[in-house]
CSV table of C-alpha atoms and ligand atoms in Angstrom, one decimal:
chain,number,residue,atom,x,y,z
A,783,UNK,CA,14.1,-121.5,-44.2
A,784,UNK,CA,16.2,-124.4,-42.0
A,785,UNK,CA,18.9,-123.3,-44.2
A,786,UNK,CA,18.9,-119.8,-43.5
A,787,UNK,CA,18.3,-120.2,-39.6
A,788,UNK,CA,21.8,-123.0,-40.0
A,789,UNK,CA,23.3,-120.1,-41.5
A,790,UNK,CA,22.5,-117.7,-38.8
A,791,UNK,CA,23.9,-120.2,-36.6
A,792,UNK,CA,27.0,-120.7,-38.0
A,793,UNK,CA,27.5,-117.2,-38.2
A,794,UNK,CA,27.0,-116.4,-35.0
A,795,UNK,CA,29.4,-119.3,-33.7
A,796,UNK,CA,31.9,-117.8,-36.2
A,797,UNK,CA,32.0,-114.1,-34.7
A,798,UNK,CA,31.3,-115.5,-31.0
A,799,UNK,CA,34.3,-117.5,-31.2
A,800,UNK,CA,36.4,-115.2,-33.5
A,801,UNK,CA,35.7,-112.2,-31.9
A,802,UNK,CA,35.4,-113.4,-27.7
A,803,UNK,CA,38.9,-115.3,-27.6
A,804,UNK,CA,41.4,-113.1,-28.3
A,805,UNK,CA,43.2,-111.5,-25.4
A,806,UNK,CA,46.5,-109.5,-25.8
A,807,UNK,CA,49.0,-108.9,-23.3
A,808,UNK,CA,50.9,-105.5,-22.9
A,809,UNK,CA,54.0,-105.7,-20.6
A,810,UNK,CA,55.8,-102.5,-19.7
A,811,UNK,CA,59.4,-103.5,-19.5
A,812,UNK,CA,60.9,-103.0,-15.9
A,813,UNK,CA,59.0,-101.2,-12.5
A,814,UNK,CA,59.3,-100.6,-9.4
A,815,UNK,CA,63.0,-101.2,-7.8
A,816,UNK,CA,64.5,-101.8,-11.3
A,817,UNK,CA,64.4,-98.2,-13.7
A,818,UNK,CA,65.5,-100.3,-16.5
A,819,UNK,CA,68.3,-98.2,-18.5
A,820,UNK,CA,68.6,-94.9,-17.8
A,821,UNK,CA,69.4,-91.2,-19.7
A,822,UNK,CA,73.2,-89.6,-19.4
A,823,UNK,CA,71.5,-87.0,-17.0
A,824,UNK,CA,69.9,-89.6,-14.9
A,825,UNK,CA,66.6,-88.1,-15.4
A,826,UNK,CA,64.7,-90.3,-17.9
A,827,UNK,CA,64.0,-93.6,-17.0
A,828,UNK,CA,63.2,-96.7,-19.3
A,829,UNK,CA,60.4,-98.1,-16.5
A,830,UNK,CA,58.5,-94.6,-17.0
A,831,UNK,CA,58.3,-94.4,-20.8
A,832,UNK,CA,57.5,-98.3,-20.7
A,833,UNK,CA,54.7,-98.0,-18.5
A,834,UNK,CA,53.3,-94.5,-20.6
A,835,UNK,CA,53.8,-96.3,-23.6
A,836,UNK,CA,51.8,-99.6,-22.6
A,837,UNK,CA,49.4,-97.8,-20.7
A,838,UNK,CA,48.5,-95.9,-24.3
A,839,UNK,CA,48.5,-99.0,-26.4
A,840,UNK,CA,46.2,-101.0,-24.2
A,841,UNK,CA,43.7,-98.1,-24.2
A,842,UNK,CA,43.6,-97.7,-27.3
A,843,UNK,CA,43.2,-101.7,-28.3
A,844,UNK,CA,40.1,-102.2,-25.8
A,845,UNK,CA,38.6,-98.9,-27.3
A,846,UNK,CA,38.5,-99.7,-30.8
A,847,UNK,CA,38.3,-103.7,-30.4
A,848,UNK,CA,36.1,-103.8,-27.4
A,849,UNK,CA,35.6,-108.0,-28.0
A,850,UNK,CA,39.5,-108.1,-27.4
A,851,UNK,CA,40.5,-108.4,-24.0
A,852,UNK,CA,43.7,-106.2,-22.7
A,853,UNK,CA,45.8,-107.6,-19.8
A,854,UNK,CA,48.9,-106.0,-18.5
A,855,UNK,CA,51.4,-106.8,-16.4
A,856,UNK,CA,51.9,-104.4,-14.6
A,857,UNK,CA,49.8,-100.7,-14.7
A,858,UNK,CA,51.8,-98.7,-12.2
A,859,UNK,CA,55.6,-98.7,-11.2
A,860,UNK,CA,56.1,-101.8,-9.5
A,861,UNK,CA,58.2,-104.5,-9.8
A,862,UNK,CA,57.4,-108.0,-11.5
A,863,UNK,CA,59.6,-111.1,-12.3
A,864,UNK,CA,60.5,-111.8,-15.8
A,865,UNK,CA,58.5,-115.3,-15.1
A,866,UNK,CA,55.6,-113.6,-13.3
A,867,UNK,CA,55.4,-111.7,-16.5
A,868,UNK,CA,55.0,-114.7,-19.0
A,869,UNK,CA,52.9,-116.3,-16.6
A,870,UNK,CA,49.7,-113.5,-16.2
A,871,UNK,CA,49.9,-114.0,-20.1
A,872,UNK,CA,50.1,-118.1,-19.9
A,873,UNK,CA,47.3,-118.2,-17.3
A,874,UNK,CA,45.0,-116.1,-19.7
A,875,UNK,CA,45.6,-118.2,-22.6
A,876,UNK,CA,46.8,-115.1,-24.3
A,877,UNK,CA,47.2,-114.8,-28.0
A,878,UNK,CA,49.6,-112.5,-28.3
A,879,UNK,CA,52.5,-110.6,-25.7
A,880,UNK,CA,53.7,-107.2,-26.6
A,881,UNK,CA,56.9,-106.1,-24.2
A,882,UNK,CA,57.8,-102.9,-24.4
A,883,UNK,CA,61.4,-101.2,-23.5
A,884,UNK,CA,64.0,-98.8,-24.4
A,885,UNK,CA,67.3,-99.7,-25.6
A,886,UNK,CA,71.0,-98.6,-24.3
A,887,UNK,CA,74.2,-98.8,-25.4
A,888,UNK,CA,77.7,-97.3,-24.3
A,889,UNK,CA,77.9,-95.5,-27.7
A,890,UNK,CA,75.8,-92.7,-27.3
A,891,UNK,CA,75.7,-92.1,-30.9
A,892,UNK,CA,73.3,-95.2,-31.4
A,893,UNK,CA,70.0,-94.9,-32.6
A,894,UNK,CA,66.8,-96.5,-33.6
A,895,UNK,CA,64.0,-99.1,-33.4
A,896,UNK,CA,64.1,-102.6,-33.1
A,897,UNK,CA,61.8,-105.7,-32.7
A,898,UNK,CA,62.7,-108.6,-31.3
A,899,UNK,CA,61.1,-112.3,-31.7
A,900,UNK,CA,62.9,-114.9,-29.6
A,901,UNK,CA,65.6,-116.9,-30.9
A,902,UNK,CA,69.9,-116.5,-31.6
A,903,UNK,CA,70.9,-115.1,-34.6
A,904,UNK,CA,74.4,-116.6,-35.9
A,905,UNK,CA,75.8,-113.3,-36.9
A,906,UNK,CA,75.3,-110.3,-34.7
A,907,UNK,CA,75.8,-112.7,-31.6
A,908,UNK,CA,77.8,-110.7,-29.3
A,909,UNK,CA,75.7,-107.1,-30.0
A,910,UNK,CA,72.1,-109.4,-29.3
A,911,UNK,CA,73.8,-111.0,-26.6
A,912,UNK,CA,74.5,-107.5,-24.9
A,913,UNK,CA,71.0,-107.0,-25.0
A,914,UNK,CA,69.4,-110.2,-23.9
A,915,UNK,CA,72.3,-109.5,-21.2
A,916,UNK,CA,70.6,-106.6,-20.5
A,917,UNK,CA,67.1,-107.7,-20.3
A,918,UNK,CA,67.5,-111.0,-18.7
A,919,UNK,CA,70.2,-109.0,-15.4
A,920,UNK,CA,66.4,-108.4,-14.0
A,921,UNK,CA,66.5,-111.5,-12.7
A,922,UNK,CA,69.3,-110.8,-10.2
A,923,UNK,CA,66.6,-108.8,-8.4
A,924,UNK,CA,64.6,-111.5,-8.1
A,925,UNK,CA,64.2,-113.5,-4.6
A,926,UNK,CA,65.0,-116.7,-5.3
A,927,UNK,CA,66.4,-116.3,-9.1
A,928,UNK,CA,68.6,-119.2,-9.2
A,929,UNK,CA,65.8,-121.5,-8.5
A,930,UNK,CA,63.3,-119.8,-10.5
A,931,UNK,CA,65.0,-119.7,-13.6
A,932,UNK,CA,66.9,-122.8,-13.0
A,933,UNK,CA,70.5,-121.5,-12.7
A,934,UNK,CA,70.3,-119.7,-16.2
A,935,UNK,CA,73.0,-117.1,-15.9
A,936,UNK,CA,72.0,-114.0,-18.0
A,937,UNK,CA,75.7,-113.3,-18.5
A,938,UNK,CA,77.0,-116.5,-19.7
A,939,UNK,CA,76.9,-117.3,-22.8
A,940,UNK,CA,76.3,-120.4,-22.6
A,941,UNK,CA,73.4,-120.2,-20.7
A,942,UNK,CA,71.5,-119.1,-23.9
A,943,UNK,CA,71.7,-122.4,-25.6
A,944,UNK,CA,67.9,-123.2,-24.2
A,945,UNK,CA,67.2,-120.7,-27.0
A,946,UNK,CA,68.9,-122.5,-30.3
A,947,UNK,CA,65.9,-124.8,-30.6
A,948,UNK,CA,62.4,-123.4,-30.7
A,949,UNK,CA,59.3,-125.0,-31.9
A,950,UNK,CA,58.0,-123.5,-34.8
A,951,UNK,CA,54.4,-122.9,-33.6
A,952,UNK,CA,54.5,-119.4,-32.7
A,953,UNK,CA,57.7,-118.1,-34.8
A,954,UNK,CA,55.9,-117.6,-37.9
A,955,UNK,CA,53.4,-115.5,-36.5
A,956,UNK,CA,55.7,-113.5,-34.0
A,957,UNK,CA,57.6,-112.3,-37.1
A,958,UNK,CA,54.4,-111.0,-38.8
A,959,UNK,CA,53.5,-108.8,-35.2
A,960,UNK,CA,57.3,-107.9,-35.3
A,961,UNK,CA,57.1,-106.6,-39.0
A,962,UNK,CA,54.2,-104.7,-38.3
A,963,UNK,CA,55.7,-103.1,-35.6
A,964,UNK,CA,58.7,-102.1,-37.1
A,965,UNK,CA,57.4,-101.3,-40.5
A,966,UNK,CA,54.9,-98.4,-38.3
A,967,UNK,CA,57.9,-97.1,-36.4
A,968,UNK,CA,59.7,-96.5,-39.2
A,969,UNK,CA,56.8,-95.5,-41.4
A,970,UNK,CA,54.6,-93.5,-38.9
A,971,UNK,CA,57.2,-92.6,-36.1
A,972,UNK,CA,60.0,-92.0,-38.3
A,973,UNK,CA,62.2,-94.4,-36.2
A,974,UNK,CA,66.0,-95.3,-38.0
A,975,UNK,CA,65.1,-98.8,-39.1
A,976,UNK,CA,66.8,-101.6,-37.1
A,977,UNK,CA,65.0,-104.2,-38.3
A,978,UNK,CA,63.4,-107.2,-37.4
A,979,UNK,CA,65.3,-109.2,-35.0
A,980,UNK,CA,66.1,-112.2,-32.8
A,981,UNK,CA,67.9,-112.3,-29.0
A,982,UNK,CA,67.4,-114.9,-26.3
A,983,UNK,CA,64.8,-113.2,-23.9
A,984,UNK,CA,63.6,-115.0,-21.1
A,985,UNK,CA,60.2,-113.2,-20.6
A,986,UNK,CA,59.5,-114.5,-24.4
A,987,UNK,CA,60.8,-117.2,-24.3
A,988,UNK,CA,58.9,-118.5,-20.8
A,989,UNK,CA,55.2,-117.4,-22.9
A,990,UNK,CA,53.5,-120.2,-24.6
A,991,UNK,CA,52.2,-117.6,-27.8
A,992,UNK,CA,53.4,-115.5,-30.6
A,993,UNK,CA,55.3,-112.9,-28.8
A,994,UNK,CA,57.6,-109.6,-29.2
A,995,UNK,CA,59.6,-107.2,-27.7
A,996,UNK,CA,60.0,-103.5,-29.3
A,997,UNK,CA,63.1,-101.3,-28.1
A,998,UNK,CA,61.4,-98.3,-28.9
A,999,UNK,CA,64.2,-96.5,-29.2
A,1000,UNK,CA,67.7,-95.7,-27.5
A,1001,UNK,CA,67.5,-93.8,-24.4
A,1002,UNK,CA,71.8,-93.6,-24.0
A,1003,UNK,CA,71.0,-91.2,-26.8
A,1004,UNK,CA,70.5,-87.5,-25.8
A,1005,UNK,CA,68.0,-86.7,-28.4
A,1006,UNK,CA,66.2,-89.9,-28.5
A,1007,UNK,CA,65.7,-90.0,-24.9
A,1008,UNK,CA,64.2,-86.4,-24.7
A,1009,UNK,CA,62.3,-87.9,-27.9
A,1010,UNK,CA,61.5,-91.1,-25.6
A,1011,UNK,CA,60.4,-89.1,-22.7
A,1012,UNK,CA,58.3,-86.7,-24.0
A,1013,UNK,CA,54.3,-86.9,-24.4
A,1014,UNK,CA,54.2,-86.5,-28.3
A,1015,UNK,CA,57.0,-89.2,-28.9
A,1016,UNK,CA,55.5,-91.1,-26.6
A,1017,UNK,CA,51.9,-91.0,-28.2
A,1018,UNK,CA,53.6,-91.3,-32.0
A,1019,UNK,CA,55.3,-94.8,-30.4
A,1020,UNK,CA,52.1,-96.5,-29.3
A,1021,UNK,CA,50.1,-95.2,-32.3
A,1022,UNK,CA,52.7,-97.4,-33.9
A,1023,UNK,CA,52.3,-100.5,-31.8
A,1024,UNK,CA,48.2,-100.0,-32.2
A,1025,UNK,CA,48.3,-99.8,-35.8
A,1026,UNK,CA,50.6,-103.0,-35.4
A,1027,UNK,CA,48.1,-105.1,-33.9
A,1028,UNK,CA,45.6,-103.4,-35.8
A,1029,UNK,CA,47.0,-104.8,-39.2
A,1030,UNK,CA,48.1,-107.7,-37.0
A,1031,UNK,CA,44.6,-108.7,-35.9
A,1032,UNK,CA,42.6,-107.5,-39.0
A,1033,UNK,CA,44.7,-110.8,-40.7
A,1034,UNK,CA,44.1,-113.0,-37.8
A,1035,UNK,CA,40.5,-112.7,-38.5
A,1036,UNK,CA,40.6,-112.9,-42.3
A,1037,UNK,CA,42.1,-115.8,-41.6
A,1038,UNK,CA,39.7,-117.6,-38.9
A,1039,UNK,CA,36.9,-116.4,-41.6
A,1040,UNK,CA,38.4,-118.0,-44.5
A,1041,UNK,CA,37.6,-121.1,-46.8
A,1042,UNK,CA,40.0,-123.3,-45.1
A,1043,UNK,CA,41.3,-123.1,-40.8
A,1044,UNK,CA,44.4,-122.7,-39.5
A,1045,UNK,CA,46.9,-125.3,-38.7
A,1046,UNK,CA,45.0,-125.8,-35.5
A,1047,UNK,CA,42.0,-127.3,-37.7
A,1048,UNK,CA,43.2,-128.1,-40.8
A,1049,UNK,CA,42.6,-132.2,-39.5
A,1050,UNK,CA,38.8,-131.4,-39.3
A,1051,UNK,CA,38.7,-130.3,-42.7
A,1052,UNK,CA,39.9,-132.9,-44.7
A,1053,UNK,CA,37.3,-135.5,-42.8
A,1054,UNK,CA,35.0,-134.5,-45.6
A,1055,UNK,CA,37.5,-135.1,-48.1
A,1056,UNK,CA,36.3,-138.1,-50.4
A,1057,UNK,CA,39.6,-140.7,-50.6
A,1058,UNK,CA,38.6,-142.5,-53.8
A,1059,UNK,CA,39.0,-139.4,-55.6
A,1060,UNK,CA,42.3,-138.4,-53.5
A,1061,UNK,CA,45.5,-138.0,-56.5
A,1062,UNK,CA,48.5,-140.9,-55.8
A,1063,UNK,CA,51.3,-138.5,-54.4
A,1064,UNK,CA,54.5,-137.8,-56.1
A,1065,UNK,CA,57.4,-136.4,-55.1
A,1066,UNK,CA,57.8,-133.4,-57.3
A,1067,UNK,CA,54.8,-131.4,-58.8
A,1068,UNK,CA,54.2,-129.2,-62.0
A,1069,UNK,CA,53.8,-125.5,-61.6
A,1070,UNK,CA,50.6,-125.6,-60.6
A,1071,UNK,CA,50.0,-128.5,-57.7
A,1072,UNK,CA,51.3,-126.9,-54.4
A,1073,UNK,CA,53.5,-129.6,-52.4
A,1074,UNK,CA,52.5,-130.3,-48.9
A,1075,UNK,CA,55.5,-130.4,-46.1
A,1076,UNK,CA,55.3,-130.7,-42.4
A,1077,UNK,CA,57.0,-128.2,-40.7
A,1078,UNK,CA,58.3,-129.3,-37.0
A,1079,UNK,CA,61.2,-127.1,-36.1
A,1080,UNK,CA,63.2,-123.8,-36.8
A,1081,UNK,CA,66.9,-123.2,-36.0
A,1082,UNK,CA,69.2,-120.2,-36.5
A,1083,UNK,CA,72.0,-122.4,-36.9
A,1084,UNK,CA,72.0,-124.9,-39.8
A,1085,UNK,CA,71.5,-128.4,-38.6
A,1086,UNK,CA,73.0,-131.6,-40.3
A,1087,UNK,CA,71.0,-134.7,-40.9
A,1088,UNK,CA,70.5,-137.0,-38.1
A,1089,UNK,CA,70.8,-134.2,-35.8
A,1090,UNK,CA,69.7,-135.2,-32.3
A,1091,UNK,CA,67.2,-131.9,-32.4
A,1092,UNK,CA,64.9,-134.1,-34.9
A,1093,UNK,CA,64.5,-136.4,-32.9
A,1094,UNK,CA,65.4,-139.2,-35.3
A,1095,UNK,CA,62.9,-137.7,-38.1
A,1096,UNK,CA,64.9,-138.6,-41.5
A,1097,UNK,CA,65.5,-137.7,-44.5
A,1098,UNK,CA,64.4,-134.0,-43.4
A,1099,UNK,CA,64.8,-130.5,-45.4
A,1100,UNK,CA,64.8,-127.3,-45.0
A,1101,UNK,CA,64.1,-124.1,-46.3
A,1102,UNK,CA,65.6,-120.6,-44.9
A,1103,UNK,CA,63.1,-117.6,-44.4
A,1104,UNK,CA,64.0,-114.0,-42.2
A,1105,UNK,CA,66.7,-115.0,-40.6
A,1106,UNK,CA,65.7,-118.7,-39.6
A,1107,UNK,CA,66.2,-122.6,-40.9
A,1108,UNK,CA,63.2,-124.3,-41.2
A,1109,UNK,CA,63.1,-128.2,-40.7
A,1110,UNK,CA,60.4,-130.3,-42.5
A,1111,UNK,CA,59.6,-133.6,-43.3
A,1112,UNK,CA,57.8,-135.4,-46.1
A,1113,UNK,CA,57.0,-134.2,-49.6
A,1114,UNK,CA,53.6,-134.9,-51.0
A,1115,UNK,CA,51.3,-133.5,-53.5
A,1116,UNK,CA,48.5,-135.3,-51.7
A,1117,UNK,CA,46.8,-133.2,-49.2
A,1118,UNK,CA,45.4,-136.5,-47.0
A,1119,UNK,CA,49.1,-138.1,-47.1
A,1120,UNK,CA,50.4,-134.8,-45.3
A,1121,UNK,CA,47.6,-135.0,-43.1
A,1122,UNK,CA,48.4,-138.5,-42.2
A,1123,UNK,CA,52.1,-138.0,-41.7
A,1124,UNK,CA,51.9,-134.8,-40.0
A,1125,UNK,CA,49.9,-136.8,-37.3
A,1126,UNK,CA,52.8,-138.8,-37.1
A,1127,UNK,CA,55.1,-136.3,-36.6
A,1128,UNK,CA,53.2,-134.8,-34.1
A,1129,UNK,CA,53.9,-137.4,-31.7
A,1130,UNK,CA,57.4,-136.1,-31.6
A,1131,UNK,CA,56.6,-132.6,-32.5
A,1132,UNK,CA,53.4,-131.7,-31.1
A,1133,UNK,CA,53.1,-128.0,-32.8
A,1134,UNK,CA,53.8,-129.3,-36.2
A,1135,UNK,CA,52.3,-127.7,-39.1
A,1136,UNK,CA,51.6,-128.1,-42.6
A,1137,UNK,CA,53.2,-125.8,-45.2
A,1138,UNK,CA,52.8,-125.5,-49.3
A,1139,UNK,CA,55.3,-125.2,-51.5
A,1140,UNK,CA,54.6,-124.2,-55.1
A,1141,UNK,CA,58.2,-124.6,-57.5
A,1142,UNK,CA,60.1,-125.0,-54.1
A,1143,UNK,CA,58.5,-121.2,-53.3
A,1144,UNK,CA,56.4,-121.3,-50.3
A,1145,UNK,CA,52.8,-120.5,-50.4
A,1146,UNK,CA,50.3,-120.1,-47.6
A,1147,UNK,CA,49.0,-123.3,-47.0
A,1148,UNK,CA,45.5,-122.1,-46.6
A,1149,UNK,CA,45.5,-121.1,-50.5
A,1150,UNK,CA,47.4,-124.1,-51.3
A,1151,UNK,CA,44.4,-126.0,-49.9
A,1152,UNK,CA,42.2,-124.5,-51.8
A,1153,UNK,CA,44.2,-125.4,-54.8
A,1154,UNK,CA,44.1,-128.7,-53.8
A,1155,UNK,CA,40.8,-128.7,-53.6
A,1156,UNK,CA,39.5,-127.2,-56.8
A,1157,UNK,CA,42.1,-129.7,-58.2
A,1158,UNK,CA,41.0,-132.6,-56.1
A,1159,UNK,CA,37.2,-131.9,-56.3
B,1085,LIG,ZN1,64.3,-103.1,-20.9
């Protein structure tokens, strides 16, 4: 009976705190005295499809999740500050930021979707700078800008070296949102693929959660824009961001309801672990015993040893997935030894993670726990 009522407990502190914390953010690019870009014929306007667009996602998310809670930035054409922006999302603790734009370019010919997570990618440097260029000139609109975004010139390219170095944290789960985006344009909307991709925004990059920015499509392009600005393209692209944070959400929660917690937990978890029966580490494991790494920092350039980014971390290694270089340190088949020296590292890196490796392939760590586990019992 007292196990039964403990259970009924526990569950309803599982979907109370699962289900009442999640608040997504849905910014409609541009507003007010800036149109964003703008058709050949002058009459379609990025801030108008932007706004439609967000207005139709964030609908649609409070109707069929009603224990998520929808912010936006802005819900009618005005203007708002790239900071101001990131900052309704930071002061609601948000979980996730969903900008929404449409792309331009001088070759009317170009075409297509494309979803952006923050960061520089090595190759395509000058195209992605041309668009951060693009998204990051709202700032000259701004009173104050130099002050407010501390001198950061959107058109120099040096300026976007703030962007080289990102903590991991949020990266891994940006590029799962972005993937989902792009995969239901493509799939659903019928969008020409552009991929997943990286550019140094400065309304992600000021939000402290996994973020993205969708360029629905190009509006420089005469039959994308009429595409862009009419009411059933406009409905098709935010079904597509809905069924993004759909899929998006749906594995946040498998997740949170899972054996084993995210990397925001995992410490709690192993308190229960018994140390005498704890396996002496090693540095290499068969096929089956995952390795445990802490992961503290991802790059898109490659970074040498000793690196001043590492913060004097050493030996460290690194593993390359989508696009990015991935730092980590240590290499353990013991579970509590990676929990140890991930603390460690935390006092340099303070989002560190834990990640699993099985035959130098990487595993989620949440199963490779559980492997652990059953191994370790
Ligand atoms: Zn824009």
């Amino acid at each position: 009976m007292r196990r039964i009522s403990l259970l009924i407990i526990l569950l309803a502190m599982v979907v109370s705190t699962s289900a009442k914390d999640f608040t997504v953010v849905i910014d409609a690019g541009h507003g007010g005295k800036d149109p964003g870009a703008i058709s050949a014929n002058k009459k379609i306007r990025e801030k108008d499809i932007t706004l439609k667009v967000a207005l139709m996602v964030g609908e649609a998310i409070a109707k069929n999740h009603p224990e998520v809670k929808v912010l936006y930035t802005r819900k009618t054409d005005v203007f708002v500050g790239l900071n101001d922006r990131a900052r309704i999302a930071n002061r609601a603790e948000a979980d996730l930021f969903i900008s929404i734009h449409t792309n331009a370019a001088k070759n009317r010919s170009a075409k297509g979707a494309e979803t952006y997570i923050l960061g520089i990618e090595e190759e395509r440097t000058e195209r992605n700078l041309d668009i951060a260029k693009r998204e990051n000139g709202v700032i000259f609109l701004e009173d104050n800008h130099e002050k407010q975004y501390a001198n950061f010139n959107p058109n120099s390219p040096e300026s976007y070296i703030i962007f080289e170095y990102m903590q991991s944290e949020f990266v891994k789960e940006s590029i799962h949102m972005a993937q989902y985006v792009q995969e239901n344009l493509t799939s659903e909307a019928n969008r020409h693929d552009r991929g997943v991709r990286q550019a140094g925004f400065l309304v992600l990059h000021a939000t402290s959660m996994p973020s993205v920015l969708v360029e629905l499509g190009y509006i420089s392009n005469n039959e994308e824009a009429s595409y862009l600005a009419s009411s059933n393209g406009q409905k098709r692209l935010s079904q597509c961001i809905i069924k993004a944070f759909d899929n998006y959400y749906t594995d946040l929660k498998k997740q949170s309801t899972g054996p084993t917690q995210d990397k925001r937990t995992t410490q709690t978890t192993t308190k229960t672990k018994n140390e005498d029966t704890a396996k002496p580490s090693s540095q290499t494991a068969d096929e089956k015993h995952p390795v445990f790494k802490v992961q503290f920092l991802s790059s898109s350039t490659k970074l040498k040893q000793g690196d001043k980014a590492f913060k004097g971390l050493s030996p460290v290694e690194h593993y390359y997935d989508k696009g990015l270089y991935k730092y980590t340190y240590g290499a353990t088949t013991d579970y509590n030894e990676i929990v140890r020296l991930k603390k460690k590292v935390n006092e340099k890196f303070k989002d560190a993670f834990i990640v699993a490796f099985i035959r130098n392939e990487r595993i989620d760590t949440k199963e490779a726990i559980a492997l652990y586990k059953k191994q370790n019992p």
